[in-house]
Tab-separated table of C-alpha atoms in Angstrom:
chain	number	residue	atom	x	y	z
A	48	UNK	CA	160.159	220.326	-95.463
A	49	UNK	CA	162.276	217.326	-93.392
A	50	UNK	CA	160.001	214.950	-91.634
A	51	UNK	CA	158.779	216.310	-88.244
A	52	UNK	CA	160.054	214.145	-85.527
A	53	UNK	CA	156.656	213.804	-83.683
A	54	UNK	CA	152.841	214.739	-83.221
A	55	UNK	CA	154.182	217.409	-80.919
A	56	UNK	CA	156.552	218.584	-83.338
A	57	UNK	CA	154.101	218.655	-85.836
A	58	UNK	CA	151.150	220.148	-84.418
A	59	UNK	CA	153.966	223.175	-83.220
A	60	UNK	CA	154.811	223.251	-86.502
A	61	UNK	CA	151.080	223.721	-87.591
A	62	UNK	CA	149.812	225.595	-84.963
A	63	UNK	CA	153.098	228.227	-86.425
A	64	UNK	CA	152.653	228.095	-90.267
A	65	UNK	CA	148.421	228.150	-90.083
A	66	UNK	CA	146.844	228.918	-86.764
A	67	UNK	CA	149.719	232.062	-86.735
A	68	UNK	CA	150.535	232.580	-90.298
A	69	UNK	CA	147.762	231.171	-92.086
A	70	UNK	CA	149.833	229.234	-94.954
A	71	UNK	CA	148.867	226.001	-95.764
A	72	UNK	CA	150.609	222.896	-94.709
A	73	UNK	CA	149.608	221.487	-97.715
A	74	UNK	CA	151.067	224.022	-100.138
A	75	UNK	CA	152.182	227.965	-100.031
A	76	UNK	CA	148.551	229.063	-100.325
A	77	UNK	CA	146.989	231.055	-97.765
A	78	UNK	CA	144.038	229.772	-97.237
A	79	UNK	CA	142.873	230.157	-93.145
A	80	UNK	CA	140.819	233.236	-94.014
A	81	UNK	CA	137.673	234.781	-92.884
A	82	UNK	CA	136.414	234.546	-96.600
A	83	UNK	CA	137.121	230.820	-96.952
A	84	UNK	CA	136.179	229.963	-93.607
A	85	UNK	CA	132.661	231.296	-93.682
A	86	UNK	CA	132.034	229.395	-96.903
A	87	UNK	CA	132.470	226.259	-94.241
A	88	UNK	CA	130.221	228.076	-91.689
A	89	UNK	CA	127.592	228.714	-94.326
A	90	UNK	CA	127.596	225.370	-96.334
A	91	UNK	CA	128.837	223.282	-93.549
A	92	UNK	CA	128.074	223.982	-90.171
A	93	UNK	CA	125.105	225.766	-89.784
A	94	UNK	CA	123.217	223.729	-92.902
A	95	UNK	CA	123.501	219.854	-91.939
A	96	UNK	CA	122.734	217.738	-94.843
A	97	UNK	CA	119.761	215.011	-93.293
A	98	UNK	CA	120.052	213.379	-96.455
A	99	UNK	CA	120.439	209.597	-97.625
A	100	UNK	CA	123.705	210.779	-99.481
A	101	UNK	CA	127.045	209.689	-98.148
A	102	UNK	CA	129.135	211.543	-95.590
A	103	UNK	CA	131.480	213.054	-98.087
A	104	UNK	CA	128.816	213.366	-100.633
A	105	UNK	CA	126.761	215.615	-98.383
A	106	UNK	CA	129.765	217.604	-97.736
A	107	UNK	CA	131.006	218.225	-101.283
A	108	UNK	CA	127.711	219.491	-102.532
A	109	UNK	CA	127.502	221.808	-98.899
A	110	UNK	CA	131.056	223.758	-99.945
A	111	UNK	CA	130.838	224.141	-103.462
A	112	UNK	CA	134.186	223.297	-105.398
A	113	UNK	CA	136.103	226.555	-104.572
A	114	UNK	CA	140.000	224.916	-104.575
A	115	UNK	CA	140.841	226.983	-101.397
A	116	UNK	CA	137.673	225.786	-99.547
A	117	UNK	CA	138.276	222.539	-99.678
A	118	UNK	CA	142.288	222.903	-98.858
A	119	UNK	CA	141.094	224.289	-95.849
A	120	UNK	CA	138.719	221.973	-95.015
A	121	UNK	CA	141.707	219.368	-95.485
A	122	UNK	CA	143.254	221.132	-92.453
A	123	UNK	CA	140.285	220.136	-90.520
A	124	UNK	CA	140.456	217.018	-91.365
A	125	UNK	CA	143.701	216.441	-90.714
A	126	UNK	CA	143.535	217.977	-87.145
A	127	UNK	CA	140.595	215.591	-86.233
A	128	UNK	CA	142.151	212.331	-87.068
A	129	UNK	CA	145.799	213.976	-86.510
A	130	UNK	CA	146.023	212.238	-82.649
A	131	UNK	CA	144.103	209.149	-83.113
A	132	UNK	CA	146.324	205.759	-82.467
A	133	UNK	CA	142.924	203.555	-83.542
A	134	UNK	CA	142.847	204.965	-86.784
A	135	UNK	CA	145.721	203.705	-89.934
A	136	UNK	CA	147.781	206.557	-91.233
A	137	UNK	CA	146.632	205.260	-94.744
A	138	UNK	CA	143.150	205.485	-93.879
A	139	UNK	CA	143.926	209.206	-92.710
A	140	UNK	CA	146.203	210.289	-95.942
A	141	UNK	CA	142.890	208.573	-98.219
A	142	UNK	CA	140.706	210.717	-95.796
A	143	UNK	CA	142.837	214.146	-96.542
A	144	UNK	CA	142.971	213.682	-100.057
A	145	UNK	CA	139.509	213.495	-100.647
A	146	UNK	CA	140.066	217.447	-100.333
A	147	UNK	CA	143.446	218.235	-102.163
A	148	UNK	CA	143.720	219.076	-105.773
A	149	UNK	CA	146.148	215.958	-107.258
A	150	UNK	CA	149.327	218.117	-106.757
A	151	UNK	CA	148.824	218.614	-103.396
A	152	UNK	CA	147.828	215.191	-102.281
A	153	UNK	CA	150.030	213.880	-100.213
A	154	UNK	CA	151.458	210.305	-98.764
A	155	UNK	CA	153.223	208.313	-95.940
A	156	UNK	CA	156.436	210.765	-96.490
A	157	UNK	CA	154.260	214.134	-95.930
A	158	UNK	CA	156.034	216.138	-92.968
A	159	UNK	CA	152.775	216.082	-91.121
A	160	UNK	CA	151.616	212.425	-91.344
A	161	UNK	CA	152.466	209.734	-88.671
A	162	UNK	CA	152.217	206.138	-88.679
A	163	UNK	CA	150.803	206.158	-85.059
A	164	UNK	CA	148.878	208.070	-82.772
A	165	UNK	CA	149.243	209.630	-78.619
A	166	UNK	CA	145.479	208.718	-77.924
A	167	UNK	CA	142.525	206.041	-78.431
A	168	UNK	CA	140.065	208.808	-79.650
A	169	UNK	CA	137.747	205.824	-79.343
A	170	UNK	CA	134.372	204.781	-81.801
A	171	UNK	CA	132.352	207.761	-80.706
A	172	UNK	CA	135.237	210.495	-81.733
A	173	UNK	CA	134.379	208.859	-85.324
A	174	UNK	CA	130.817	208.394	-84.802
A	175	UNK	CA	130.293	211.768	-83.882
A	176	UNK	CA	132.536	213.085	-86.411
A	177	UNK	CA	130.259	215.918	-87.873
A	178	UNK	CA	130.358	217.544	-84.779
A	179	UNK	CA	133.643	217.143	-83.807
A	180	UNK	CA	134.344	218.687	-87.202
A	181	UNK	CA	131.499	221.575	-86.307
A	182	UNK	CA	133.655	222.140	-82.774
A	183	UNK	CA	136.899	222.613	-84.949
A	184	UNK	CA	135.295	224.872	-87.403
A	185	UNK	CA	133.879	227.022	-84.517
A	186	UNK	CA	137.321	226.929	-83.022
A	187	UNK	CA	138.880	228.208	-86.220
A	188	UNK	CA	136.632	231.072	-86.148
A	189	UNK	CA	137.717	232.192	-82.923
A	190	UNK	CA	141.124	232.450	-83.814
A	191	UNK	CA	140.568	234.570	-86.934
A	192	UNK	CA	138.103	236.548	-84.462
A	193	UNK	CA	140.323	236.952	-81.679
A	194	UNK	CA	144.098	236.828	-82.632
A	195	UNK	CA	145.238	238.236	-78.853
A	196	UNK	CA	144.060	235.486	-76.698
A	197	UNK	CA	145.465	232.517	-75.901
A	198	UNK	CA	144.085	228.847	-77.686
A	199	UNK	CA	143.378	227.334	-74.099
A	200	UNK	CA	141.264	230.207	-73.034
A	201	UNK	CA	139.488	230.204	-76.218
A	202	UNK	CA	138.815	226.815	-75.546
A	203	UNK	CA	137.852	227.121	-72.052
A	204	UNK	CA	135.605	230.087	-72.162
A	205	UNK	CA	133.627	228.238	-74.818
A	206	UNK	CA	133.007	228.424	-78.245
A	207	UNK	CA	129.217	229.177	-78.292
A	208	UNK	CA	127.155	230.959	-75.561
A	209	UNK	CA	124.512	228.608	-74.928
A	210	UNK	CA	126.235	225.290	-74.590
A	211	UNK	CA	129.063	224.438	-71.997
A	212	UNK	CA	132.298	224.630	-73.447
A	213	UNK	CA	132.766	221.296	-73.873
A	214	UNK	CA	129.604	220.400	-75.847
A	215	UNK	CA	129.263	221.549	-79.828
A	216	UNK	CA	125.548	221.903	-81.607
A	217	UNK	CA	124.412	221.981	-85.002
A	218	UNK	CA	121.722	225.133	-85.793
A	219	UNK	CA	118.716	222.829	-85.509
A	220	UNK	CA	119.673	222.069	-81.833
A	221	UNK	CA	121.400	218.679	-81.947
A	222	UNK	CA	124.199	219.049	-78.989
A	223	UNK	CA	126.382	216.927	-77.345
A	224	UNK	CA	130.075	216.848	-75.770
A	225	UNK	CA	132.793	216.807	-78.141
A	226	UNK	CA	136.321	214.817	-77.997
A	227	UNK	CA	138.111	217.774	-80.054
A	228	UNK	CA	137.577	219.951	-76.374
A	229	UNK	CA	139.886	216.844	-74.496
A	230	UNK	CA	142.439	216.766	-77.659
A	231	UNK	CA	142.694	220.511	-78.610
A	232	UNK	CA	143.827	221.033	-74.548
A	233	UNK	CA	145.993	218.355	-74.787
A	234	UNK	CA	147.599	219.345	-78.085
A	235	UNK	CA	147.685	222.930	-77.211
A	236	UNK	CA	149.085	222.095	-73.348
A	237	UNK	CA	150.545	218.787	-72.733
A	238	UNK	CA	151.901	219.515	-69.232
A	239	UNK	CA	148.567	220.031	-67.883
A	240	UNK	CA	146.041	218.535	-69.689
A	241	UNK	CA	145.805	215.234	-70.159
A	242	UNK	CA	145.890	213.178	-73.567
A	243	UNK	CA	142.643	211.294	-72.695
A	244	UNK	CA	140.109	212.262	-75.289
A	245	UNK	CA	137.127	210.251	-73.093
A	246	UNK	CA	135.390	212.502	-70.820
A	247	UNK	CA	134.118	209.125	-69.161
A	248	UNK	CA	137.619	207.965	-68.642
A	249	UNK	CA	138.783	211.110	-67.089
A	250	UNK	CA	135.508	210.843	-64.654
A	251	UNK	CA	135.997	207.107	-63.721
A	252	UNK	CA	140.063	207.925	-62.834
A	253	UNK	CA	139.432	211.375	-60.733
A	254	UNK	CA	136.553	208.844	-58.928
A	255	UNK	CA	138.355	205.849	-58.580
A	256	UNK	CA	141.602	207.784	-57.494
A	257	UNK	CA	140.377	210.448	-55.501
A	258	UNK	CA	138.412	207.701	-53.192
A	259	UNK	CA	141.397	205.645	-52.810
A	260	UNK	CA	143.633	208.072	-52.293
A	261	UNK	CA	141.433	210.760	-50.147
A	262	UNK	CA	142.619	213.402	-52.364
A	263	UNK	CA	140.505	216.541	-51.430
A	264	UNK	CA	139.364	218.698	-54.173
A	265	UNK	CA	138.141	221.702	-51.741
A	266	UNK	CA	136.380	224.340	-54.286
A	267	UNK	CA	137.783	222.461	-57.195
A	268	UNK	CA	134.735	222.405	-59.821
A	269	UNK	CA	136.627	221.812	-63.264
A	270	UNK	CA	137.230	218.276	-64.196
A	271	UNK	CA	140.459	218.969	-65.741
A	272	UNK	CA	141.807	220.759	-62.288
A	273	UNK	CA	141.058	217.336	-60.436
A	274	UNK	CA	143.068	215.491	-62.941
A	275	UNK	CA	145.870	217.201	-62.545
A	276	UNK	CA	145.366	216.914	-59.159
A	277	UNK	CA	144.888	213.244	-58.851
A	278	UNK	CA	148.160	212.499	-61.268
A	279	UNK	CA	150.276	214.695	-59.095
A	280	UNK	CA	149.377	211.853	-56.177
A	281	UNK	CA	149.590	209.266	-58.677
A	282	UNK	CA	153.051	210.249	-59.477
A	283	UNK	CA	153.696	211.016	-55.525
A	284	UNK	CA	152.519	207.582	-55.211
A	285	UNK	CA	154.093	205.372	-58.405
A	286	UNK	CA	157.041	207.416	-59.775
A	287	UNK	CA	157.969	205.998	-63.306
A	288	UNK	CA	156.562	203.079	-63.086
A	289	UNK	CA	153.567	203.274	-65.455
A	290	UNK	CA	155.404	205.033	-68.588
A	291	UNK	CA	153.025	206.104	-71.664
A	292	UNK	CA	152.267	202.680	-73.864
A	293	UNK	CA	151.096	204.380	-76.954
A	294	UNK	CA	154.508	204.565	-78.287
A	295	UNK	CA	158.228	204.512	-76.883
A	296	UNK	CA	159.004	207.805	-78.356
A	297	UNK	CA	157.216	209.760	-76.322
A	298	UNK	CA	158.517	208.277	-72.825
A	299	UNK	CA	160.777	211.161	-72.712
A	300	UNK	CA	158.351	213.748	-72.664
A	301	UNK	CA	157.943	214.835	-68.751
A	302	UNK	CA	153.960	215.230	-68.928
A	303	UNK	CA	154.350	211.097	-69.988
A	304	UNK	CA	155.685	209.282	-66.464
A	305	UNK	CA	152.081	208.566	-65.560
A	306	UNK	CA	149.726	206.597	-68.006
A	307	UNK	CA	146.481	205.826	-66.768
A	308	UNK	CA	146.182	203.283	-69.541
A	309	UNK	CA	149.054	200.878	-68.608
A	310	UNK	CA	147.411	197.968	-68.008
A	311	UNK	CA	149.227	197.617	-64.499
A	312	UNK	CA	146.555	200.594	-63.797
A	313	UNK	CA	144.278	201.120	-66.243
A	314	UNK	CA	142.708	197.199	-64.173
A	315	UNK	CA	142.021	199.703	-60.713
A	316	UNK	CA	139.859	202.641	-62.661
A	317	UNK	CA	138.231	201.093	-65.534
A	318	UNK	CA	135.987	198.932	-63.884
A	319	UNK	CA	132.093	199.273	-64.566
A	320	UNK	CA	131.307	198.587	-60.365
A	321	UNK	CA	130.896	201.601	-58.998
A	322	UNK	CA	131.689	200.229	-54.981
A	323	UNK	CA	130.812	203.542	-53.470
A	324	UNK	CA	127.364	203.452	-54.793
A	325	UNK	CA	125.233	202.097	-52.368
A	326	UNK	CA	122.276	199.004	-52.877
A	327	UNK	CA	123.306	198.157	-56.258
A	328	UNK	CA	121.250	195.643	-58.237
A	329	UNK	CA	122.722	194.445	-61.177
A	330	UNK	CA	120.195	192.227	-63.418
A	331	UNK	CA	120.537	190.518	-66.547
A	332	UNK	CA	120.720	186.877	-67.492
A	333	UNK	CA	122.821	184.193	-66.330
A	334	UNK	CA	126.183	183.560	-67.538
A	335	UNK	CA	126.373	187.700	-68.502
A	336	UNK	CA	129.299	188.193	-66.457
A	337	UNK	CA	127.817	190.470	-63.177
A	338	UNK	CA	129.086	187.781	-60.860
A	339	UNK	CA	132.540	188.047	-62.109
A	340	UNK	CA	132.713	192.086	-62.358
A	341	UNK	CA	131.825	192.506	-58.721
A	342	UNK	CA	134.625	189.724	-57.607
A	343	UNK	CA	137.116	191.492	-60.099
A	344	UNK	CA	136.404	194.986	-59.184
A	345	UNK	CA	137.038	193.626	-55.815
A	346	UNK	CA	139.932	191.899	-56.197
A	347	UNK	CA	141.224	195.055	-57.758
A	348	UNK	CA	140.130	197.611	-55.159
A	349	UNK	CA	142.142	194.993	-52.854
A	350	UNK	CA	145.101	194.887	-54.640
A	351	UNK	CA	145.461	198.624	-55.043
A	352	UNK	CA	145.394	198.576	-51.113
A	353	UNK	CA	147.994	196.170	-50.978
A	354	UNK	CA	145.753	193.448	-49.500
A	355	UNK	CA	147.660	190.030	-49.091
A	356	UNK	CA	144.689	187.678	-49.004
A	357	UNK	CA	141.572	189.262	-50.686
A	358	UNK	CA	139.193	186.054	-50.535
A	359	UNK	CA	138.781	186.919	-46.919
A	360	UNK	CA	138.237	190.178	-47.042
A	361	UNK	CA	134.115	189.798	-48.887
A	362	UNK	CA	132.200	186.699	-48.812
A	363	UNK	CA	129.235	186.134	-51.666
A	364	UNK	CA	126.323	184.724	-50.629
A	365	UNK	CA	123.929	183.279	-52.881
A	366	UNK	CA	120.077	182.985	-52.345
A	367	UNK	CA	117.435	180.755	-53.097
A	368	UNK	CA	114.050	181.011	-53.578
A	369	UNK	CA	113.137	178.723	-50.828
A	370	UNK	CA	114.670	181.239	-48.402
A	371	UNK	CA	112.258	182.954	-45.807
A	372	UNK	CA	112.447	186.790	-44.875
A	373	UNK	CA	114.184	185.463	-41.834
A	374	UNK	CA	117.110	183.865	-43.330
């Protein structure tokens, strides 16, 4: 197969030869089946190894060494470090292999390898990645389980009954939110979703935004619905002139004429003030830096509002101890 032109391309291509047709993308085999899968249910995801023993370790003794197993579990690999721009593609291929019999392994010239990502997955996509692995599993199963309905609603109605569809749990109860939810939207539905795998960073934009902007949300409860909403004003507001920085290639993608993360941008949102919260008391010790992230978050609220002169517009008063209730 010709190298794929992008992480679009390829995950089309992927999401047509295995989610659809269940071939590898590592070889002819046919290995997305029930059979193989539940192998990865059984060993994997519903038996967590609390051992000492190494991540990979742990997994290689939970699946066994069926060839087939472990091709497939290469898949799901590869789909949880396929978007990340903070991880190296060689540190991704070394990560696949692990998996692959040696004439399958593959190298920087494999159709579906990239030397760059569309996201920052961030440090807790990798710290977290047993359950991000878990979530893709899960996802996997309802797929093979439900071949009619659509990946996003699959997604969205939520992968296990007792958890929000966002969150993913191991069977002795350990549950938290999971970055796959963010990416697997993205991947599946560019146009809508965004390609921010940080449910923090989506929160601190529709906040930040919505304020400045009075954008009303009226019955609007799902996060992803007030994104969309809050780009739409961002692009009613900015045009073109924060294009996608992850990589030039994808500037001509229409879902990519709004990047929260250009830094021209990213300086209004990503600031750890909170200004509509009320009676804020930020402690620590001297020299930490809380003087300097009110006056910045300041200064930046300011200059989103076009302010000309933002020293006049707060004043900082300092006290000292000697001060009486009065003063």
């Amino acid at each position: 197969m010709s190298k794929l032109k992008d992480i679009y391309e390829g995950f089309n291509s992927f999401k047509d030869r295995f989610l659809e047709n269940k071939k590898s993308i590592f070889s002819d085999n046919q290995v997305f089946t029930k059979e193989n899968l539940n192998k990865i249910i059984e060993g994997f995801a519903k038996n967590p190894d609390e051992s000492d023993k190494s991540f990979d370790e742990k997994i290689k003794i939970q699946l066994g060494n069926a060839t087939e197993v472990h091709e497939l579990f290469a898949h799901i690999i590869w789909l949880w470090s396929l978007v990340a721009s903070d991880m190296k593609q060689i540190g991704k291929i070394a990560d696949i292999n692990k998996w692959l019999d040696n004439d399958k392994k593959i190298d920087e010239n494999f159709s579906y390898s990239f030397n760059h990502g569309i996201m920052s997955t961030g440090q807790y996509h990798k710290t977290n990645k047993p359950l991000e692995l878990v979530y893709i599993i899960y996802f996997l199963q309802k797929v093979l389980d439900n071949p009619e309905i659509d990946y996003v609603e699959i997604i969205k109605k939520g992968l296990k009954d007792d958890i929000e569809p966002f969150e993913m749990s191991f069977e002795n109860g350990t549950t938290r939110k999971v970055a796959m939810y963010n990416i697997l939207l993205h991947l599946f539905k560019p146009e809508y979703y965004s390609s921010i795998a940080s449910f923090n960073h989506k929160e601190k934009i529709v906040d930040f935004f919505s304020t400045q902007l009075e954008i009303n949300f009226e019955k609007m409860d799902d996060m992803d619905d007030k994104y969309f909403k809050v780009k739409e004003k961002c692009l009613e507001k900015y045009g073109d002139m924060y294009l996608y920085k992850w990589d030039e290639i994808y500037n001509n993608y229409e879902f990519n004429k709004l990047d929260f993360y250009h830094p021209h941008i990213e300086k209004f949102w990503k600031s750890d003030i909170i200004l509509e919260s009320k009676n804020m008391i930020l402690h620590g010790a001297p020299g930490t830096g809380k003087t300097y992230s009110v006056e910045n978050t300041i200064k930046n609220r300011l200059d989103f509002l076009q302010e000309q002169d933002s020293q006049k517009q707060f004043k900082l008063v300092q006290f000292h101890p000697s001060y009486s209730y009065e003063d």
